[in-house]
Amino acid sequence: MAYKIEIKKIRTPPPGSLKSDIDFICQSFGYFTKRDKNNTAGKIFHLIVKRASENTDGLTSDEIAEELDLTRGAIVYHLNNFISAGLVIRERNLYRLRSQCLQKSIDEIRNDTFRIFNEMMKIAEEIDKELGIFYR
């Protein structure tokens, strides 16, 4: 599966606020945009992270919509964005974090990016070699 990962450097929040910390993760992945005036992505992400701590199998889009009092269409739109970034997975109509905890989910995304960059470096080396360009 192809991922589209966006990383933004933002100011780290002061310690002590779970909401601010989860918002920081969400913002770092580029999910708080001016277009999302009601912070729908943030609300969905908060709920998914919270449910991960409860060891549930996940949530359906209908359950998320009902809990947050939002339309299912809005929920699915944002869930698809989380899926394309590799943060959330869908199994049997249930949405959950990629791993059992947020830290492991982010670590797996980091490892994905390392693999992608390593593959790009191999190919770049071959291109440079073929063109007679050398990296010092």
Coordinates of C-alpha atoms in Angstrom, one line a residue:
M1 CA 0.0 0.0 0.0
A2 CA 1.3 3.5 -0.8
Y3 CA 1.4 6.0 2.0
K4 CA 1.3 9.8 1.8
I5 CA 3.1 11.1 4.8
E6 CA 3.2 14.7 5.6
I7 CA 5.3 15.9 8.5
K8 CA 5.2 19.5 9.9
K9 CA 7.6 21.0 12.4
I10 CA 5.6 22.7 15.0
R11 CA 6.2 23.9 18.5
T12 CA 6.2 21.2 21.1
P13 CA 3.4 21.8 23.7
P14 CA 4.2 22.3 27.3
P15 CA 3.8 19.1 29.4
G16 CA 0.7 18.2 31.3
S17 CA -2.1 18.3 28.8
L18 CA -3.2 15.0 27.1
K19 CA -5.4 17.0 24.7
S20 CA -2.5 19.3 23.7
D21 CA -0.2 16.3 23.3
I22 CA -2.6 14.4 21.0
D23 CA -3.2 17.7 19.1
F24 CA 0.5 18.0 18.6
I25 CA 0.8 14.6 17.0
C26 CA -2.2 15.4 14.8
Q27 CA -0.8 18.8 13.8
S28 CA 2.6 17.3 13.2
F29 CA 1.0 14.9 10.6
G30 CA -0.7 17.9 9.0
Y31 CA -4.2 17.2 10.0
F32 CA -5.3 20.5 11.4
T33 CA -6.0 22.7 8.4
K34 CA -7.9 25.9 7.9
R35 CA -10.5 24.0 5.9
D36 CA -11.3 21.8 8.9
K37 CA -12.9 24.6 10.9
N38 CA -14.6 22.2 13.4
N39 CA -11.4 20.3 14.1
T40 CA -13.1 17.1 12.8
A41 CA -9.8 15.3 12.2
G42 CA -8.6 16.1 15.7
K43 CA -11.8 14.9 17.3
I44 CA -11.6 11.6 15.3
F45 CA -8.0 11.1 16.2
H46 CA -8.6 11.8 19.9
L47 CA -11.3 9.2 19.9
I48 CA -9.2 6.5 18.1
V49 CA -6.3 7.1 20.4
K50 CA -8.5 7.0 23.5
R51 CA -10.1 3.7 22.3
A52 CA -6.7 2.2 21.7
S53 CA -6.0 2.5 25.5
E54 CA -9.2 0.6 26.1
N55 CA -8.0 -2.4 24.1
T56 CA -11.0 -2.4 21.8
D57 CA -11.0 -4.0 18.4
G58 CA -11.7 -0.6 16.8
L59 CA -14.7 1.5 15.9
T60 CA -17.0 1.6 12.9
S61 CA -17.4 4.8 11.1
D62 CA -21.1 4.8 12.3
E63 CA -19.9 4.6 15.9
I64 CA -17.5 7.4 15.5
A65 CA -20.1 9.6 13.7
E66 CA -22.6 8.9 16.5
E67 CA -20.1 9.5 19.3
L68 CA -18.9 12.8 17.8
D69 CA -22.3 13.9 16.4
L70 CA -20.9 14.3 12.9
T71 CA -21.8 12.9 9.5
R72 CA -20.5 9.6 8.4
G73 CA -19.2 11.2 5.2
A74 CA -17.0 13.6 7.2
I75 CA -15.8 10.8 9.3
V76 CA -14.9 8.5 6.4
Y77 CA -13.1 11.4 4.6
H78 CA -10.8 11.9 7.6
L79 CA -10.3 8.2 8.3
N80 CA -9.2 7.7 4.7
N81 CA -6.6 10.5 5.3
F82 CA -5.3 8.7 8.4
I83 CA -5.2 5.4 6.6
S84 CA -3.2 6.9 3.7
A85 CA -0.7 8.2 6.2
G86 CA -0.4 4.8 7.8
L87 CA -1.7 5.9 11.2
V88 CA -5.0 4.1 11.2
I89 CA -5.9 0.8 9.7
R90 CA -9.3 -0.7 8.7
E91 CA -10.1 -4.3 9.5
R92 CA -13.6 -5.7 8.9
N93 CA -15.2 -2.3 8.9
L94 CA -13.4 -1.4 12.2
Y95 CA -11.0 1.5 12.4
R96 CA -8.1 1.5 14.9
L97 CA -4.6 2.7 15.4
R98 CA -2.0 0.9 13.2
S99 CA -0.5 -0.7 16.4
Q100 CA -1.7 -1.3 19.9
C101 CA -0.4 2.1 21.0
L102 CA 0.4 5.5 19.4
Q103 CA 4.1 5.3 20.1
K104 CA 4.5 2.0 18.2
S105 CA 2.3 3.3 15.4
I106 CA 4.6 6.3 14.9
D107 CA 7.7 4.1 15.2
E108 CA 6.3 1.9 12.4
I109 CA 5.7 4.9 10.2
R110 CA 9.3 6.1 10.9
N111 CA 10.6 2.7 9.9
D112 CA 8.5 2.8 6.7
T113 CA 10.1 6.1 5.8
F114 CA 13.6 4.7 6.5
R115 CA 13.0 1.9 4.1
I116 CA 11.7 4.2 1.4
F117 CA 14.7 6.6 1.7
N118 CA 17.1 3.6 1.7
E119 CA 15.6 2.3 -1.5
M120 CA 15.7 5.8 -3.1
M121 CA 19.4 6.1 -2.1
K122 CA 20.2 2.8 -3.7
I123 CA 18.6 3.9 -7.0
A124 CA 20.1 7.4 -6.8
E125 CA 23.6 5.8 -6.3
E126 CA 23.0 3.7 -9.5
I127 CA 21.9 6.7 -11.4
D128 CA 24.9 8.8 -10.3
K129 CA 27.2 5.9 -11.1
E130 CA 25.8 5.5 -14.6
L131 CA 26.1 9.3 -15.2
G132 CA 29.6 9.4 -13.8
I133 CA 28.6 11.7 -10.9
F134 CA 30.3 10.9 -7.5
Y135 CA 29.1 11.9 -4.0
R136 CA 31.9 12.9 -1.6

